[in-house]
mmCIF file of C-alpha atoms in Angstrom:
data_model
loop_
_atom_site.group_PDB
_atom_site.id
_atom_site.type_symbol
_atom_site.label_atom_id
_atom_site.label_comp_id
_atom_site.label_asym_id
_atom_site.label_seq_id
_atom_site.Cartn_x
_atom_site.Cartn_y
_atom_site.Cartn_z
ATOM 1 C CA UNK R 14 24.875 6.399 -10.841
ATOM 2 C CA UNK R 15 22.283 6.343 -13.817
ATOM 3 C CA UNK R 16 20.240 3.186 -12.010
ATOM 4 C CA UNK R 17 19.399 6.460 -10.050
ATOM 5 C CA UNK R 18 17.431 8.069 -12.395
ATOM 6 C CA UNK R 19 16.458 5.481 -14.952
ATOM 7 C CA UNK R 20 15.205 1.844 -13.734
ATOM 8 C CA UNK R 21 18.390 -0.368 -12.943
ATOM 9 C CA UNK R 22 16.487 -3.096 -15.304
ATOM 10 C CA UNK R 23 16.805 -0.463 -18.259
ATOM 11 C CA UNK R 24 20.217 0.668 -17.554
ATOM 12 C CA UNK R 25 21.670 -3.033 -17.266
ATOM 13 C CA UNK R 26 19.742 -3.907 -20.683
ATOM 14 C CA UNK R 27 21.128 -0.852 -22.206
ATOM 15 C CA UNK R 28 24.345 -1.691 -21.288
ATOM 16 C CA UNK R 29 24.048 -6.036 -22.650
ATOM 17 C CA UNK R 30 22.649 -4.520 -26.023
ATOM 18 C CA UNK R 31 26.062 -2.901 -26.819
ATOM 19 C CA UNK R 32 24.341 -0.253 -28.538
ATOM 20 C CA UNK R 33 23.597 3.488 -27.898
ATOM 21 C CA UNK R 34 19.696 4.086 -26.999
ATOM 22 C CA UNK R 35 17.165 4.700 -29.918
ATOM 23 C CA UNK R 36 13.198 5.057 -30.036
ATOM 24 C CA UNK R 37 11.300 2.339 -30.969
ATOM 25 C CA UNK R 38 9.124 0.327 -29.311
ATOM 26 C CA UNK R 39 7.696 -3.821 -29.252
ATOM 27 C CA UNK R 40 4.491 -5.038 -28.117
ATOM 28 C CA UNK R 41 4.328 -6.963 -24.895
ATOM 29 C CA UNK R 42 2.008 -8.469 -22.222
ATOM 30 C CA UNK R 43 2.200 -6.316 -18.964
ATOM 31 C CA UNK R 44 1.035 -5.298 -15.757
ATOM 32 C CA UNK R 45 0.039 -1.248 -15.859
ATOM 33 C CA UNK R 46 0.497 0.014 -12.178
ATOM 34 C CA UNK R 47 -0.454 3.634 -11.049
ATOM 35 C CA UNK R 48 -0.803 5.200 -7.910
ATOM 36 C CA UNK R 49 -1.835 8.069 -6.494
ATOM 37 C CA UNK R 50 -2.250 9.805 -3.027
ATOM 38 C CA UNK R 51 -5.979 10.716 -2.075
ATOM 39 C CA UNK R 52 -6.220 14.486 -1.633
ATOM 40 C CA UNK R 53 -2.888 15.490 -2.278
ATOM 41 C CA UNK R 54 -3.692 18.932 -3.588
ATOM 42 C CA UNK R 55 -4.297 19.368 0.542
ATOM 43 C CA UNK R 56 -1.075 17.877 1.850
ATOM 44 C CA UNK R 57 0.623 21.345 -0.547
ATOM 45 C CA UNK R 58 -1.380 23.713 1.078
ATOM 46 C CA UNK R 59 -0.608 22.650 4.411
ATOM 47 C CA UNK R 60 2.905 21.780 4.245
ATOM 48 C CA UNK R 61 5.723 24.032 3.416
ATOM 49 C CA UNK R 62 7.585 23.261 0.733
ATOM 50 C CA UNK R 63 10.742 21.458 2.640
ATOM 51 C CA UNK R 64 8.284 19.628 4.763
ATOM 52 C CA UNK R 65 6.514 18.465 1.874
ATOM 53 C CA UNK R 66 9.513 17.286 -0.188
ATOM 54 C CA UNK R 67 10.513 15.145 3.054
ATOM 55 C CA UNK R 68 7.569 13.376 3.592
ATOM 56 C CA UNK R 69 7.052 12.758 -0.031
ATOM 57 C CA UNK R 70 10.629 11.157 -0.408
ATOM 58 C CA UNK R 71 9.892 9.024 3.073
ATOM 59 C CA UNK R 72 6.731 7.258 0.934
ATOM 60 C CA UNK R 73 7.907 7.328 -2.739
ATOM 61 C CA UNK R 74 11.384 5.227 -1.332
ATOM 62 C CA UNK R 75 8.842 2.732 0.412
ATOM 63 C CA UNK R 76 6.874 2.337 -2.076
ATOM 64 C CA UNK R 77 10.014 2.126 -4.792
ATOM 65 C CA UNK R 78 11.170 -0.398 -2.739
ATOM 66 C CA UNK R 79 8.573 -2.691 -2.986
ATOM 67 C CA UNK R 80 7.671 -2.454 -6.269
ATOM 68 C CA UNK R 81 11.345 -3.317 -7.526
ATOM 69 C CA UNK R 82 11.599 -5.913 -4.884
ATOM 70 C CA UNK R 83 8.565 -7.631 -6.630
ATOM 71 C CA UNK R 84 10.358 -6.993 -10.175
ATOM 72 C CA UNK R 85 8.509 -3.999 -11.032
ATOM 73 C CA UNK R 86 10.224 -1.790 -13.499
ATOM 74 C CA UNK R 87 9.641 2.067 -12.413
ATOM 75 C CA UNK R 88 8.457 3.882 -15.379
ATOM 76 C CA UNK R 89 8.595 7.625 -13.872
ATOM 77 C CA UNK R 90 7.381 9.901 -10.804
ATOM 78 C CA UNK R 91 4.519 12.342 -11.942
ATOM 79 C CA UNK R 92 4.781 14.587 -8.412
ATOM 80 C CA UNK R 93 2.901 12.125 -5.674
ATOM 81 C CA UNK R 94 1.712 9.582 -8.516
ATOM 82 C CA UNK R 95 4.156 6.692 -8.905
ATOM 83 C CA UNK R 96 3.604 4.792 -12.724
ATOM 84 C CA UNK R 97 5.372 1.121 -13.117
ATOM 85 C CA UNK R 98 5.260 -1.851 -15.608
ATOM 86 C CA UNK R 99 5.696 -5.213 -14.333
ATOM 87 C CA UNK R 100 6.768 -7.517 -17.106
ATOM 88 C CA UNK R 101 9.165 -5.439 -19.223
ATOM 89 C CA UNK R 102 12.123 -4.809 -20.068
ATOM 90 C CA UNK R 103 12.352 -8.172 -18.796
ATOM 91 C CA UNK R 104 9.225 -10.505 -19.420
ATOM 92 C CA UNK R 105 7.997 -13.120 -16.616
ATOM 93 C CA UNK R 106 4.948 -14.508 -17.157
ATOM 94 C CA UNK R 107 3.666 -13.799 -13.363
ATOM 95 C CA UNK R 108 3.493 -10.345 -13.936
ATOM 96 C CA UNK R 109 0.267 -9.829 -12.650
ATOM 97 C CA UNK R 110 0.272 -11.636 -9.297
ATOM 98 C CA UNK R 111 3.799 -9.602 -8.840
ATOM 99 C CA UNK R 112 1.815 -6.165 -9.293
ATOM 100 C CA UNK R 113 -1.011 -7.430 -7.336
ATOM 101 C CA UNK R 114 0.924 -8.720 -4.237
ATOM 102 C CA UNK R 115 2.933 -4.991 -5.139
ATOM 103 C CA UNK R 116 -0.070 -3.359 -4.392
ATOM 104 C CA UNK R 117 -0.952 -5.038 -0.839
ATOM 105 C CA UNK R 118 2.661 -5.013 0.543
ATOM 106 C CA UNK R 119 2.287 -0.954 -0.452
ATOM 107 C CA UNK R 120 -1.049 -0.495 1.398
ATOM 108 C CA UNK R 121 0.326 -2.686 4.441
ATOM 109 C CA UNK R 122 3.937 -0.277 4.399
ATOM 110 C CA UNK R 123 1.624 2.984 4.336
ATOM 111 C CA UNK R 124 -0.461 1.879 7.712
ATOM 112 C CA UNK R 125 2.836 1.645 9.056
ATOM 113 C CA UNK R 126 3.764 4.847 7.961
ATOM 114 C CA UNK R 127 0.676 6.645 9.233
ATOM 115 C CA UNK R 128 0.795 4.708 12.770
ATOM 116 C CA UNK R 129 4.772 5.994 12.268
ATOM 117 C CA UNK R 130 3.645 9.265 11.201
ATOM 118 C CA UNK R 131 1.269 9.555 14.343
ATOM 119 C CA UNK R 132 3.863 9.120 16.951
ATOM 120 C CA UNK R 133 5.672 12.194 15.730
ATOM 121 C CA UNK R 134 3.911 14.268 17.567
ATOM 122 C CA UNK R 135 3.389 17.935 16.314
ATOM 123 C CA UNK R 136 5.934 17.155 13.362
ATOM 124 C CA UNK R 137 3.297 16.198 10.937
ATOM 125 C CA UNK R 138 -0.661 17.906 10.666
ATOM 126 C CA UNK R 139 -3.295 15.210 11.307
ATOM 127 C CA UNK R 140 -4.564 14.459 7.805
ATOM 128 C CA UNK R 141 -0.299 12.953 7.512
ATOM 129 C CA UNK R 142 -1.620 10.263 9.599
ATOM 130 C CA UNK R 143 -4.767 9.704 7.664
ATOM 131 C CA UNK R 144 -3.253 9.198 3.966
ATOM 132 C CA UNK R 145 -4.813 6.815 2.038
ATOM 133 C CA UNK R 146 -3.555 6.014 -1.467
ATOM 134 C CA UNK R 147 -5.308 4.709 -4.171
ATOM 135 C CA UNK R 148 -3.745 2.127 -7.039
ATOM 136 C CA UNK R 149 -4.828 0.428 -10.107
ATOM 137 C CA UNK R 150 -3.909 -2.140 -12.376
ATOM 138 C CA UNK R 151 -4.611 -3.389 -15.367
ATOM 139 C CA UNK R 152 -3.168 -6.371 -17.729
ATOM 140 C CA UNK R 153 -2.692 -6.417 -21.440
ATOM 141 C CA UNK R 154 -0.733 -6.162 -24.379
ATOM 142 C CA UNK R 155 1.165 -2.491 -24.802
ATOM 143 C CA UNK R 156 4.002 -1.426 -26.606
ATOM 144 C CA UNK R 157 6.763 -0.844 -24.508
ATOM 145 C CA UNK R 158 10.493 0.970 -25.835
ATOM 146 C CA UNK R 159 11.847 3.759 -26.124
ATOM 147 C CA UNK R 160 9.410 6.741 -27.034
ATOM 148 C CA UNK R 161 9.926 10.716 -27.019
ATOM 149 C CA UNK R 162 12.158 12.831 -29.388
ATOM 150 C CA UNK R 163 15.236 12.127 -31.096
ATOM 151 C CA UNK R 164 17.411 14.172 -28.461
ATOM 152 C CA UNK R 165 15.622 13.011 -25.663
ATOM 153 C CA UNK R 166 13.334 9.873 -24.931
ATOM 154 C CA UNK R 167 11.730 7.902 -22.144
ATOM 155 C CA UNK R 168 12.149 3.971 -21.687
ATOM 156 C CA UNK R 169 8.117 4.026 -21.438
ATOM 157 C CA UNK R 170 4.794 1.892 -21.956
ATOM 158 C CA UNK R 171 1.802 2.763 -23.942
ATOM 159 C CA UNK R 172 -1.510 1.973 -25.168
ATOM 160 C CA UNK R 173 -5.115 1.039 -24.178
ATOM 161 C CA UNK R 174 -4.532 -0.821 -21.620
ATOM 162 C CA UNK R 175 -2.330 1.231 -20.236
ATOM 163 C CA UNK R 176 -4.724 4.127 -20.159
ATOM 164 C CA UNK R 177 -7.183 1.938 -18.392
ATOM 165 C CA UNK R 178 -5.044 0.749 -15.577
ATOM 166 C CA UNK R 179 -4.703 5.377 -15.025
ATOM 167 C CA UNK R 180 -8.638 4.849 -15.613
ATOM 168 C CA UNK R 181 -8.779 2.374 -12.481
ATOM 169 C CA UNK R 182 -6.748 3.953 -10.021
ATOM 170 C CA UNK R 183 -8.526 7.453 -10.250
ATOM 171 C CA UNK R 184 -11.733 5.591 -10.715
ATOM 172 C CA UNK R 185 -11.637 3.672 -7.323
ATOM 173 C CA UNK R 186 -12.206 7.190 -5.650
ATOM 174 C CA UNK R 187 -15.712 6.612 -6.721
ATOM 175 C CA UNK R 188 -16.192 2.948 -5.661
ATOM 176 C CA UNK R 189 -14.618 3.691 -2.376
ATOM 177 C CA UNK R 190 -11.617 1.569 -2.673
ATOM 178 C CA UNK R 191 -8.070 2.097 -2.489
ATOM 179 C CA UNK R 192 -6.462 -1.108 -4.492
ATOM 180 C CA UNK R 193 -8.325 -1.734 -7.901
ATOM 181 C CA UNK R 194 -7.743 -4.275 -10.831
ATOM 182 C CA UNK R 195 -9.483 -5.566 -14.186
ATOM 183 C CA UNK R 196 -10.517 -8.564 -14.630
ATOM 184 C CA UNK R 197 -7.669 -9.511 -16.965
ATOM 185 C CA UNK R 198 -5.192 -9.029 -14.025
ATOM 186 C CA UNK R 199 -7.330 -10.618 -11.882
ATOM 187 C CA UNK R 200 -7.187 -13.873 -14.315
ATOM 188 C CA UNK R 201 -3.835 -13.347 -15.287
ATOM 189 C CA UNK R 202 -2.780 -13.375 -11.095
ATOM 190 C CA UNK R 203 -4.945 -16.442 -10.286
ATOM 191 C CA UNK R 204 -3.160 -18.633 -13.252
ATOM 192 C CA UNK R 205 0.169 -17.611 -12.561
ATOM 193 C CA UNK R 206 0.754 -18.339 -8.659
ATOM 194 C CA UNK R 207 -1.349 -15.154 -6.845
ATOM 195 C CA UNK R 208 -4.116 -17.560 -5.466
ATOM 196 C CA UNK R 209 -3.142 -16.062 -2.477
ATOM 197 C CA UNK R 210 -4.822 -13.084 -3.355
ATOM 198 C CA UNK R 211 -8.311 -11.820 -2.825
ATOM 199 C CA UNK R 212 -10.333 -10.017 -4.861
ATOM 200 C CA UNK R 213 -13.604 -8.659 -4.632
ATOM 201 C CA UNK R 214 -15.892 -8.393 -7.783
ATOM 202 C CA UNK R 215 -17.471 -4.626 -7.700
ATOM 203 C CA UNK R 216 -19.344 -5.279 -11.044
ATOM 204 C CA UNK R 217 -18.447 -3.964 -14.716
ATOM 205 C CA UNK R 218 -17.903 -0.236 -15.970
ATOM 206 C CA UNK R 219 -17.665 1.716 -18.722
ATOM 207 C CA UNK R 220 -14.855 3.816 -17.778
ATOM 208 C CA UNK R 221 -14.627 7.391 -19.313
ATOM 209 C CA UNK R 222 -12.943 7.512 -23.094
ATOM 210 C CA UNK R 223 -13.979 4.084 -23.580
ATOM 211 C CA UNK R 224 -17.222 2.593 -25.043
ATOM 212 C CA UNK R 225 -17.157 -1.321 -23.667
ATOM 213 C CA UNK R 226 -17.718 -2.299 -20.227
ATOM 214 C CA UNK R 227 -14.822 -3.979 -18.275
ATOM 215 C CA UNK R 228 -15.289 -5.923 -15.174
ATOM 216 C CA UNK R 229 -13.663 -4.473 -12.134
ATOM 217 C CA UNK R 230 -11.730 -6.082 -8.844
ATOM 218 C CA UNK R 231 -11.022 -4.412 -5.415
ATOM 219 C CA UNK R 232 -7.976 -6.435 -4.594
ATOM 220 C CA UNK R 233 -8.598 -6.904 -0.802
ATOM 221 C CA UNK R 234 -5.795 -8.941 0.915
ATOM 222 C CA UNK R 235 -3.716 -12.447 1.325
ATOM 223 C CA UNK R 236 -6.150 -15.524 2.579
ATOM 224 C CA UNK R 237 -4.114 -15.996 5.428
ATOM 225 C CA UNK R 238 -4.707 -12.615 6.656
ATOM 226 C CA UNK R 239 -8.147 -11.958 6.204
ATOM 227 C CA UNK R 240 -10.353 -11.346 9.445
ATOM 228 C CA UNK R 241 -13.207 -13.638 9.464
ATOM 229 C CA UNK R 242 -15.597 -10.332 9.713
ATOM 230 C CA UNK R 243 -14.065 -9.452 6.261
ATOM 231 C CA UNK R 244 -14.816 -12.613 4.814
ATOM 232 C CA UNK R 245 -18.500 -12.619 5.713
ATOM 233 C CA UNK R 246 -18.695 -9.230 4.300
ATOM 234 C CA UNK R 247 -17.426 -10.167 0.968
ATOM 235 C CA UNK R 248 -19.665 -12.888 1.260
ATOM 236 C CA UNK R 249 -22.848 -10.813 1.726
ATOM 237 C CA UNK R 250 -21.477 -8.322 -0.502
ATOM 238 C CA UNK R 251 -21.253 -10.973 -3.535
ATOM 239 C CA UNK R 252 -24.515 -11.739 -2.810
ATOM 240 C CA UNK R 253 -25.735 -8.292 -2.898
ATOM 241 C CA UNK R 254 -23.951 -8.131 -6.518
ATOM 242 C CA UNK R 255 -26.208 -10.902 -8.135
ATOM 243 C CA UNK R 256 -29.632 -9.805 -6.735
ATOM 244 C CA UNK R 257 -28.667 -6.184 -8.217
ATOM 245 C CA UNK R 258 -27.388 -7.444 -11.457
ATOM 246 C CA UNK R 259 -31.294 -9.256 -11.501
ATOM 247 C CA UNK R 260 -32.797 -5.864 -10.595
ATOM 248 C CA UNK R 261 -33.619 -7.447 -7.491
ATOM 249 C CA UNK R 262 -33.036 -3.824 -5.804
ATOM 250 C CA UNK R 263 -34.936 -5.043 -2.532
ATOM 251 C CA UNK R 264 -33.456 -8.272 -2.344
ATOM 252 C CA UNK R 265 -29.560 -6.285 -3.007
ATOM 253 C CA UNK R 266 -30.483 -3.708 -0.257
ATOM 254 C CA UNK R 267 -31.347 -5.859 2.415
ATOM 255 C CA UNK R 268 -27.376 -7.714 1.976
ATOM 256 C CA UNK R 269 -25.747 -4.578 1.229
ATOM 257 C CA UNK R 270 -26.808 -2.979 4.977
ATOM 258 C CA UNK R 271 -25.587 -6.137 6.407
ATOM 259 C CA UNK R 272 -22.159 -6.281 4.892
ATOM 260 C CA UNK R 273 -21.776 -2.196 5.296
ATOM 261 C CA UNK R 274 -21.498 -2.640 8.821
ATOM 262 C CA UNK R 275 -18.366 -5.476 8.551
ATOM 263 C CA UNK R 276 -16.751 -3.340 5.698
ATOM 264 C CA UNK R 277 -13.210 -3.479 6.294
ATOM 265 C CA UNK R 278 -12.779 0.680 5.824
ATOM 266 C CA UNK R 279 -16.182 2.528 7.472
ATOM 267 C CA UNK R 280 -16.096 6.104 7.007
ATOM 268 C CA UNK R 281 -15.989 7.701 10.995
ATOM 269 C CA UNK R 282 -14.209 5.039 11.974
ATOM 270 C CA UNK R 283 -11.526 4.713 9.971
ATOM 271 C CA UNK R 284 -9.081 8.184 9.368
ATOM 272 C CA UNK R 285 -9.133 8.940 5.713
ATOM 273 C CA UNK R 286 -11.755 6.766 4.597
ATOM 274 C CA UNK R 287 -15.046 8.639 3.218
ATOM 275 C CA UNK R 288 -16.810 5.721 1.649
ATOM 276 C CA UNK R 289 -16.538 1.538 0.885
ATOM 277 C CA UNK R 290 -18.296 -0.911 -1.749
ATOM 278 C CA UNK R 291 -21.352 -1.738 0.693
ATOM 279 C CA UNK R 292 -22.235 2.111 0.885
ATOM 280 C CA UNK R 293 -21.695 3.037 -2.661
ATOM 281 C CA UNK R 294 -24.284 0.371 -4.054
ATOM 282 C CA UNK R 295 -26.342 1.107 -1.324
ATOM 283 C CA UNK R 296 -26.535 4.352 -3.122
ATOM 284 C CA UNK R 297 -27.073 2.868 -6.475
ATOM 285 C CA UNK R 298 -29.258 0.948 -5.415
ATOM 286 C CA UNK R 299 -31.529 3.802 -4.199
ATOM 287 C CA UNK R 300 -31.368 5.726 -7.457
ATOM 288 C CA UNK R 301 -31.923 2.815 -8.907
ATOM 289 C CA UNK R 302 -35.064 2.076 -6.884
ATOM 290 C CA UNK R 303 -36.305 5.396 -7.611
ATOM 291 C CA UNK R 304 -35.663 5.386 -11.385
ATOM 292 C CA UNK R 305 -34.942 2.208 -12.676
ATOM 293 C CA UNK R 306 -32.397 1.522 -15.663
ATOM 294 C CA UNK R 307 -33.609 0.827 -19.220
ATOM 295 C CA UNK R 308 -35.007 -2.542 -20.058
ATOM 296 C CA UNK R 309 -32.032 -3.519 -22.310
ATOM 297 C CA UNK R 310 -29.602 -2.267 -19.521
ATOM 298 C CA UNK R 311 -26.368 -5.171 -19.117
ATOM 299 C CA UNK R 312 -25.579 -4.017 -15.222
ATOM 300 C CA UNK R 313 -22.643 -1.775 -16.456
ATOM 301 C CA UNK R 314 -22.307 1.275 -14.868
ATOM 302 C CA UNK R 315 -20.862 4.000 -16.933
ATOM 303 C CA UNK R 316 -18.319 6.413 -15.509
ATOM 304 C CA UNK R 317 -18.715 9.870 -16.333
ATOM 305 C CA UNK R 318 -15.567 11.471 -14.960
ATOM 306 C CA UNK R 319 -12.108 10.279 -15.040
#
């Protein structure tokens, strides 16, 4: 009956250790994973309460599911936002390429649930069948125990790199992605058995609260089931990338219109979807043109909102 409110991974630890809980923490290599549903703030103003609870305990169960199948530890529910930690209590050393394959197998569960969600007929207002949500994740060493008060405590992770894996998911809103990763996880996934996994370099960022740049991943899908439209996009788009890192804004343009068009997500044609990669440099690239960066500028872009 506790497994139901605490992780089952925690509970079954607590009860091998013999010993009643206490706070106190140890520092361990992780796998920070956040989510969050696009928009939600609409989904409560539209929905009555009872509604709302019952489609919100439809995706929170898939999406529990999953993670915990892929021997993700949840670390609490924050409303819509779902916050996990792959790698502790228990460590395995392919904690990244667990959260990372995680990630897809949620994004592939909530199409189903909005194609689901569609054939319900009046049940459920259109933008039910157009959620999106976004995720990020970010690998690193955090400390990871017990933390709170003495009369009540949470079996919880913390630290920088936690804080930048919260940084990522709300940050993909701006780079028009929905699955985003660092390049530590990215590493981290590719050593340890995820070379299944695709990822697609967006550049490096200064996120918000931080002062050095990170290099950033949209984590796109598994080889074997990537269209070959997609692949020639990410192609073109990688391309792009390197002439705009050179300043080469002409040269970045003319790829970045090419691989807009084969973007897997295109705004108008996809429900949900208001921007991708291809569209947001193409945007950067036009401020860019227009008022180029300083001389000593290292191709970081530097967030200025969360």
């Amino acid at each position: 009956m506790f497994g139901t409110y605490v992780s089952p991974q925690v509970v079954e630890r607590l009860i091998k250790s013999g010993r009643p809980p206490e706070l106190g923490g140890q520092e361990m290599e992780i796998t920070a994973y956040f989510s969050d549903i696009q928009g939600f703030s609409s989904f409560s103003e539209q929905l009555p309460p009872a509604r709302l609870v019952e489609l919100m305990n439809e995706y929170l169960t898939a999406c529990t599911e999953i993670v915990q199948e892929e021997g993700g530890t949840l670390n609490q529910y924050a409303g819509d936002a779902i916050v996990v930690m792959f790698g502790a209590p228990v460590p395995f050393p392919d904690h990244a390429s667990r959260a990372c394959l995680a990630a897809l197998r949620v994004q592939l569960k909530l199409g189903e649930l909005r194609a689901k969600w569609r054939t319900e007929g009046g049940k459920w207002p259109p933008m039910v069948a157009a959620m999106w949500s976004r995720i990020g994740l970010n690998t690193g060493r955090c400390v990871v125990g017990n933390m709170g008060s003495r009369m009540r405590f949470n079996y919880t992770m913390m630290g920088d790199d936690v804080n930048l894996a919260a940084r990522l998911e709300s940050g993909a809103k701006h780079w028009g992605v929905y699955t985003m990763c660092s390049e530590a996880t990215r590493v981290a996934c590719e050593q340890h058995g995820g070379d299944r996994v695709v990822f697609r370099p967006l550049g490096r960022i200064v996120v918000k609260g931080r002062t050095q740049p990170v290099a950033i991943h949209e984590i796109v899908g598994l080889k074997e089931n990537l269209a070959d439209g997609t692949r020639e996009c990410l192609d073109l788009f990688a391309r792009a990338l390197a002439h705009f890192q050179a300043r080469d804004w002409a040269g970045a343009r003319g790829l970045l219109e090419r691989s807009a068009v084969l973007e897997p997500n295109i705004p108008g044609r996809t429900p949900g979807v208001a921007g991708n990669p291809s569209l947001v440099y193409l945007d950067i690239v036009a401020e860019y043109s227009r008022q180029p960066p300083a001389a000593d500028w290292d191709g970081a872009f530097v967030m200025a909102t969360k």
